[in-house]
Amino acid sequence: MIAVCLRCERACDGECARGKQCACEEERAREEEEHAREEERAREEERAREEEERACEEEERAREEEERAREEEERTLEAKCAREEQCACEECAREEEERACEEEERAREEEERACEEEERAHEEEVRACEEERAREEEERAREEEERACEEERTLEAKCAREEQCACEECAREEEERAHEEEERAREEEERACEEERAREEEERAREEERTLEAKCAREEQCDVRSVHVRRRRSVHMKRSVHVRRRRRSVHLKRSVHVRSSVHVRKSVHVRRRSVHLRRSVRVRSSVHVRGSVHVRGSVHV
């Protein structure tokens, strides 16, 4: 036998007749529980919305309070400005003068600080210059000491070398000095002889010139040009002959290499072994040569 539920009018398993709950009742209970839960959620959402609205109202009230405070401050400032505008002109002028005095004082202080900075910079420069000078003095003193020590060491080394010198070297030096003294004495003698001969030759030349002048005076009828020519030729020949005779006493001590014309008007002393003459050489006085003479050009003595 199939039972029918009196509420849902659906067939059931007969549990309803035995006093148990039908399946539709359970479904309805579940629906009621879900509806209760939805209502609870709605109430919670409503409470949250109310909380948010209250927070917004609180924020709005806070903004209004801030706005009122700002307006109050603005009114206070306006009142203060109005009171300040009502201040006497003398007070304003006095404040302006005080500010001007303060500006001048600050400017004076700035100038004083600048002057102090310049003075300190100048003192620093002077101190740096003095320190540099002191360092230079110390450096020079150190260099002088080092130079003195170096000279002393050099002298000590030289003395040591001189002490270690062989006796043969000393003897050889003595012999060379004696030989040099002999050569100087011989040169002095030869120089004296040459000077004496030169004076004699000059006297002889002057005598010949006087003779020629007398001869020219006697030959007044001759052509003046030819007379001068004969005089020059005769004088040149006499000097050439005299030099050829004198050339035997030529002593050479050093080599002389002549690359261009040389005009000598005084005595020439050569101290090497050979003389190489590559160009013309004009000698107007005595020449002392000791050695061979190599001539590769014209020589006028």
Tab-separated table of C-alpha atoms in Angstrom:
chain	number	residue	atom	x	y	z
A	1	MET	CA	0.000	0.000	0.000
A	2	ILE	CA	1.360	3.344	-1.006
A	3	ALA	CA	0.893	6.257	1.403
A	4	VAL	CA	0.372	9.799	0.228
A	5	CYS	CA	1.780	12.797	2.092
A	6	LEU	CA	-0.938	15.135	3.140
A	7	ARG	CA	1.291	18.223	2.789
A	8	CYS	CA	3.064	17.683	-0.515
A	9	GLU	CA	0.504	15.241	-1.825
A	10	ARG	CA	3.259	13.036	-3.102
A	11	ALA	CA	3.703	9.389	-2.636
A	12	CYS	CA	5.963	8.456	0.216
A	13	ASP	CA	7.250	5.288	1.682
A	14	GLY	CA	4.764	5.280	4.493
A	15	GLU	CA	7.121	6.844	6.976
A	16	CYS	CA	4.650	9.704	7.474
A	17	ALA	CA	2.014	7.255	8.713
A	18	ARG	CA	4.424	5.848	11.219
A	19	GLY	CA	5.042	9.346	12.662
A	20	LYS	CA	8.308	10.041	10.904
A	21	GLN	CA	9.141	13.083	8.827
A	22	CYS	CA	8.589	13.013	5.148
A	23	ALA	CA	11.248	13.811	2.620
A	24	CYS	CA	9.475	17.014	1.748
A	25	GLU	CA	9.683	18.093	5.321
A	26	GLU	CA	13.407	17.610	5.339
A	27	GLU	CA	13.723	19.614	2.144
A	28	ARG	CA	11.534	22.330	3.622
A	29	ALA	CA	13.678	22.352	6.776
A	30	ARG	CA	16.776	22.694	4.630
A	31	GLU	CA	15.175	25.540	2.702
A	32	GLU	CA	14.225	27.249	5.949
A	33	GLU	CA	17.781	26.887	7.241
A	34	GLU	CA	19.141	28.323	3.983
A	35	HIS	CA	16.651	31.156	4.180
A	36	ALA	CA	17.693	31.833	7.789
A	37	ARG	CA	21.340	31.837	6.724
A	38	GLU	CA	20.579	34.256	3.857
A	39	GLU	CA	18.703	36.509	6.230
A	40	GLU	CA	21.683	36.395	8.639
A	41	ARG	CA	24.017	37.296	5.787
A	42	ALA	CA	21.701	40.106	4.743
A	43	ARG	CA	21.590	41.393	8.310
A	44	GLU	CA	25.420	41.217	8.509
A	45	GLU	CA	25.726	43.039	5.202
A	46	GLU	CA	23.250	45.610	6.453
A	47	ARG	CA	25.251	46.057	9.653
A	48	ALA	CA	28.461	46.387	7.592
A	49	ARG	CA	26.771	48.912	5.317
A	50	GLU	CA	25.551	50.810	8.356
A	51	GLU	CA	29.084	50.735	9.795
A	52	GLU	CA	30.442	52.068	6.530
A	53	GLU	CA	27.797	54.759	6.443
A	54	ARG	CA	28.571	55.707	10.039
A	55	ALA	CA	32.297	55.843	9.114
A	56	CYS	CA	31.461	58.014	6.136
A	57	GLU	CA	29.326	60.215	8.368
A	58	GLU	CA	32.195	60.421	10.865
A	59	GLU	CA	34.588	61.359	8.068
A	60	GLU	CA	32.107	63.910	6.782
A	61	ARG	CA	31.718	65.376	10.265
A	62	ALA	CA	35.542	65.453	10.607
A	63	ARG	CA	35.809	67.245	7.271
A	64	GLU	CA	33.162	69.665	8.365
A	65	GLU	CA	35.032	70.225	11.638
A	66	GLU	CA	38.256	70.834	9.696
A	67	GLU	CA	36.448	73.170	7.344
A	68	ARG	CA	34.956	75.068	10.288
A	69	ALA	CA	38.398	75.222	11.948
A	70	ARG	CA	39.923	76.464	8.678
A	71	GLU	CA	37.216	79.081	8.344
A	72	GLU	CA	37.793	80.057	11.964
A	73	GLU	CA	41.518	80.397	11.313
A	74	GLU	CA	40.877	82.421	8.185
A	75	ARG	CA	38.528	84.699	10.124
A	76	THR	CA	41.180	84.976	12.844
A	77	LEU	CA	43.839	85.836	10.266
A	78	GLU	CA	41.560	88.328	8.622
A	79	ALA	CA	40.872	89.909	11.966
A	80	LYS	CA	44.577	89.950	12.739
A	81	CYS	CA	45.346	91.486	9.365
A	82	ALA	CA	42.683	94.048	9.966
A	83	ARG	CA	44.211	94.840	13.346
A	84	GLU	CA	47.665	95.004	11.770
A	85	GLU	CA	46.341	97.264	9.050
A	86	GLN	CA	45.031	99.501	11.739
A	87	CYS	CA	48.548	99.751	13.242
A	88	ALA	CA	50.077	103.192	13.326
A	89	CYS	CA	52.396	104.236	10.465
A	90	GLU	CA	55.126	105.111	12.967
A	91	GLU	CA	55.379	101.481	14.114
A	92	CYS	CA	55.668	100.345	10.481
A	93	ALA	CA	58.363	102.916	9.772
A	94	ARG	CA	60.205	101.915	12.951
A	95	GLU	CA	60.125	98.274	11.886
A	96	GLU	CA	61.405	99.196	8.430
A	97	GLU	CA	64.235	101.187	9.991
A	98	GLU	CA	65.081	98.312	12.303
A	99	ARG	CA	65.128	95.889	9.388
A	100	ALA	CA	67.342	98.279	7.421
A	101	CYS	CA	69.702	98.558	10.407
A	102	GLU	CA	69.796	94.777	10.707
A	103	GLU	CA	70.569	94.451	6.991
A	104	GLU	CA	73.388	96.995	7.320
A	105	GLU	CA	74.722	95.163	10.364
A	106	ARG	CA	74.656	91.854	8.507
A	107	ALA	CA	76.414	93.443	5.527
A	108	ARG	CA	79.077	94.887	7.845
A	109	GLU	CA	79.551	91.510	9.478
A	110	GLU	CA	79.900	89.872	6.052
A	111	GLU	CA	82.545	92.427	5.060
A	112	GLU	CA	84.408	91.848	8.325
A	113	ARG	CA	84.299	88.082	7.785
A	114	ALA	CA	85.552	88.557	4.211
A	115	CYS	CA	88.423	90.729	5.478
A	116	GLU	CA	89.270	88.129	8.108
A	117	GLU	CA	89.220	85.404	5.453
A	118	GLU	CA	91.551	87.449	3.240
A	119	GLU	CA	93.903	88.067	6.160
A	120	ARG	CA	93.918	84.368	7.025
A	121	ALA	CA	94.570	83.482	3.374
A	122	HIS	CA	97.431	85.995	3.255
A	123	GLU	CA	98.872	84.583	6.451
A	124	GLU	CA	98.584	81.084	5.019
A	125	GLU	CA	100.404	82.189	1.853
A	126	VAL	CA	103.144	83.870	3.890
A	127	ARG	CA	103.464	80.780	6.069
A	128	ALA	CA	103.604	78.547	2.979
A	129	CYS	CA	106.295	80.775	1.432
A	130	GLU	CA	108.319	80.673	4.647
A	131	GLU	CA	107.973	76.914	4.847
A	132	GLU	CA	108.991	76.591	1.191
A	133	ARG	CA	111.993	78.853	1.809
A	134	ALA	CA	112.931	76.840	4.879
A	135	ARG	CA	112.671	73.609	2.881
A	136	GLU	CA	114.824	75.098	0.130
A	137	GLU	CA	117.387	76.215	2.708
A	138	GLU	CA	117.410	72.757	4.246
A	139	GLU	CA	117.717	71.202	0.782
A	140	ARG	CA	120.634	73.498	-0.095
A	141	ALA	CA	122.303	72.777	3.232
A	142	ARG	CA	121.840	69.050	2.643
A	143	GLU	CA	123.241	69.377	-0.879
A	144	GLU	CA	126.195	71.365	0.451
A	145	GLU	CA	126.843	68.687	3.068
A	146	GLU	CA	126.565	65.957	0.452
A	147	ARG	CA	128.866	67.881	-1.890
A	148	ALA	CA	131.355	68.409	0.914
A	149	CYS	CA	131.205	64.714	1.808
A	150	GLU	CA	131.584	63.791	-1.871
A	151	GLU	CA	134.564	66.142	-2.251
A	152	GLU	CA	136.091	64.739	0.895
A	153	ARG	CA	135.627	61.187	-0.386
A	154	THR	CA	137.051	62.244	-3.756
A	155	LEU	CA	140.060	63.803	-2.068
A	156	GLU	CA	140.528	60.713	0.062
A	157	ALA	CA	140.319	58.474	-3.008
A	158	LYS	CA	142.696	60.763	-4.892
A	159	CYS	CA	145.137	60.732	-2.012
A	160	ALA	CA	144.858	56.962	-1.845
A	161	ARG	CA	145.501	56.695	-5.587
A	162	GLU	CA	148.397	59.108	-5.329
A	163	GLU	CA	149.839	57.105	-2.454
A	164	GLN	CA	149.520	53.924	-4.526
A	165	CYS	CA	151.282	55.544	-7.479
A	166	ALA	CA	154.452	53.762	-8.509
A	167	CYS	CA	157.827	55.400	-8.019
A	168	GLU	CA	158.577	54.901	-11.694
A	169	GLU	CA	155.744	57.280	-12.630
A	170	CYS	CA	157.149	59.937	-10.280
A	171	ALA	CA	160.594	59.539	-11.826
A	172	ARG	CA	159.145	59.734	-15.323
A	173	GLU	CA	157.304	62.929	-14.405
A	174	GLU	CA	160.473	64.419	-13.058
A	175	GLU	CA	162.289	63.537	-16.284
A	176	GLU	CA	159.487	65.040	-18.366
A	177	ARG	CA	159.521	68.247	-16.338
A	178	ALA	CA	163.289	68.501	-16.756
A	179	HIS	CA	162.943	67.901	-20.470
A	180	GLU	CA	160.224	70.557	-20.705
A	181	GLU	CA	162.381	73.024	-18.821
A	182	GLU	CA	165.246	72.333	-21.227
A	183	GLU	CA	162.910	72.858	-24.185
A	184	ARG	CA	161.603	76.116	-22.714
A	185	ALA	CA	165.174	77.344	-22.184
A	186	ARG	CA	166.085	76.392	-25.752
A	187	GLU	CA	162.934	78.141	-27.021
A	188	GLU	CA	163.816	81.271	-25.077
A	189	GLU	CA	167.296	81.270	-26.604
A	190	GLU	CA	165.938	80.720	-30.106
A	191	ARG	CA	163.306	83.403	-29.599
A	192	ALA	CA	165.990	85.857	-28.496
A	193	CYS	CA	168.070	84.956	-31.552
A	194	GLU	CA	165.074	85.341	-33.831
A	195	GLU	CA	164.181	88.698	-32.355
A	196	GLU	CA	167.757	89.875	-32.773
A	197	ARG	CA	167.804	88.674	-36.368
A	198	ALA	CA	164.437	90.284	-37.003
A	199	ARG	CA	165.688	93.601	-35.680
A	200	GLU	CA	168.790	93.312	-37.847
A	201	GLU	CA	166.672	92.463	-40.873
A	202	GLU	CA	164.324	95.374	-40.190
A	203	GLU	CA	167.297	97.721	-39.926
A	204	ARG	CA	168.737	96.282	-43.129
A	205	ALA	CA	165.365	96.679	-44.878
A	206	ARG	CA	165.047	100.270	-43.686
A	207	GLU	CA	168.606	100.912	-44.914
A	208	GLU	CA	167.720	99.398	-48.269
A	209	GLU	CA	164.570	101.489	-48.451
A	210	ARG	CA	166.528	104.621	-47.678
A	211	THR	CA	169.034	103.613	-50.362
A	212	LEU	CA	166.256	103.079	-52.854
A	213	GLU	CA	164.680	106.404	-51.943
A	214	ALA	CA	167.985	108.135	-52.522
A	215	LYS	CA	168.383	106.305	-55.795
A	216	CYS	CA	164.869	107.302	-56.850
A	217	ALA	CA	165.625	110.895	-55.965
A	218	ARG	CA	168.665	110.777	-58.145
A	219	GLU	CA	166.680	109.284	-61.005
A	220	GLU	CA	164.136	112.135	-61.217
A	221	GLN	CA	164.007	111.966	-65.010
A	222	CYS	CA	162.569	108.406	-65.039
A	223	ASP	CA	158.891	107.570	-65.286
A	224	VAL	CA	157.202	107.682	-61.858
A	225	ARG	CA	155.104	104.573	-62.489
A	226	SER	CA	158.088	102.446	-63.553
A	227	VAL	CA	160.053	103.706	-60.528
A	228	HIS	CA	157.302	102.552	-58.164
A	229	VAL	CA	157.116	99.220	-59.915
A	230	ARG	CA	160.853	98.699	-59.639
A	231	ARG	CA	160.738	99.666	-55.980
A	232	ARG	CA	158.010	97.143	-55.184
A	233	ARG	CA	159.674	94.377	-57.134
A	234	SER	CA	163.042	94.995	-55.593
A	235	VAL	CA	161.602	95.110	-52.063
A	236	HIS	CA	159.637	91.871	-52.627
A	237	MET	CA	162.728	90.136	-53.917
A	238	LYS	CA	164.809	91.269	-50.975
A	239	ARG	CA	162.212	90.044	-48.526
A	240	SER	CA	161.829	86.742	-50.350
A	241	VAL	CA	165.575	86.167	-50.323
A	242	HIS	CA	165.716	87.096	-46.649
A	243	VAL	CA	162.921	84.734	-45.761
A	244	ARG	CA	164.505	81.908	-47.703
A	245	ARG	CA	167.659	82.371	-45.692
A	246	ARG	CA	165.684	82.569	-42.453
A	247	ARG	CA	163.486	79.553	-43.177
A	248	ARG	CA	166.237	77.242	-42.019
A	249	SER	CA	165.531	78.122	-38.350
A	250	VAL	CA	161.944	76.827	-38.387
A	251	HIS	CA	161.041	74.533	-35.436
A	252	LEU	CA	157.769	72.630	-35.305
A	253	LYS	CA	156.267	71.324	-32.060
A	254	ARG	CA	152.590	70.705	-32.898
A	255	SER	CA	150.571	69.976	-36.040
A	256	VAL	CA	148.677	72.849	-37.698
A	257	HIS	CA	145.935	72.046	-40.278
A	258	VAL	CA	145.043	75.139	-42.312
A	259	ARG	CA	141.839	74.912	-44.406
A	260	SER	CA	141.637	78.566	-45.544
A	261	SER	CA	143.860	81.603	-45.991
A	262	VAL	CA	145.701	82.623	-42.808
A	263	HIS	CA	147.316	86.042	-42.396
A	264	VAL	CA	149.826	86.053	-39.518
A	265	ARG	CA	151.406	89.341	-38.505
A	266	LYS	CA	153.198	88.146	-35.385
A	267	SER	CA	155.338	85.212	-34.332
A	268	VAL	CA	153.721	81.767	-34.574
A	269	HIS	CA	154.832	78.977	-32.183
A	270	VAL	CA	153.672	75.476	-33.138
A	271	ARG	CA	154.057	72.640	-30.590
A	272	ARG	CA	153.380	69.443	-32.558
A	273	ARG	CA	155.306	67.351	-35.051
A	274	SER	CA	153.832	68.297	-38.444
A	275	VAL	CA	152.140	71.254	-40.166
A	276	HIS	CA	149.672	70.627	-43.019
A	277	LEU	CA	148.850	73.742	-45.038
A	278	ARG	CA	145.923	73.243	-47.480
A	279	ARG	CA	145.488	76.881	-48.602
A	280	SER	CA	147.584	80.003	-48.968
A	281	VAL	CA	149.309	81.229	-45.783
A	282	ARG	CA	150.711	84.742	-45.419
A	283	VAL	CA	153.198	85.188	-42.596
A	284	ARG	CA	154.493	88.676	-41.795
A	285	SER	CA	156.746	87.769	-38.867
A	286	SER	CA	158.938	84.990	-37.512
A	287	VAL	CA	157.702	81.353	-37.452
A	288	HIS	CA	159.160	78.739	-35.068
A	289	VAL	CA	158.633	75.146	-36.261
A	290	ARG	CA	160.216	71.944	-34.948
A	291	GLY	CA	159.578	69.112	-37.347
A	292	SER	CA	158.419	68.422	-40.900
A	293	VAL	CA	156.288	70.927	-42.847
A	294	HIS	CA	153.784	69.661	-45.446
A	295	VAL	CA	152.591	72.411	-47.798
A	296	ARG	CA	149.784	71.773	-50.324
A	297	GLY	CA	149.341	75.287	-51.636
A	298	SER	CA	151.035	78.605	-52.093
A	299	VAL	CA	152.957	79.951	-49.110
A	300	HIS	CA	153.827	83.651	-48.866
A	301	VAL	CA	156.269	84.451	-46.068
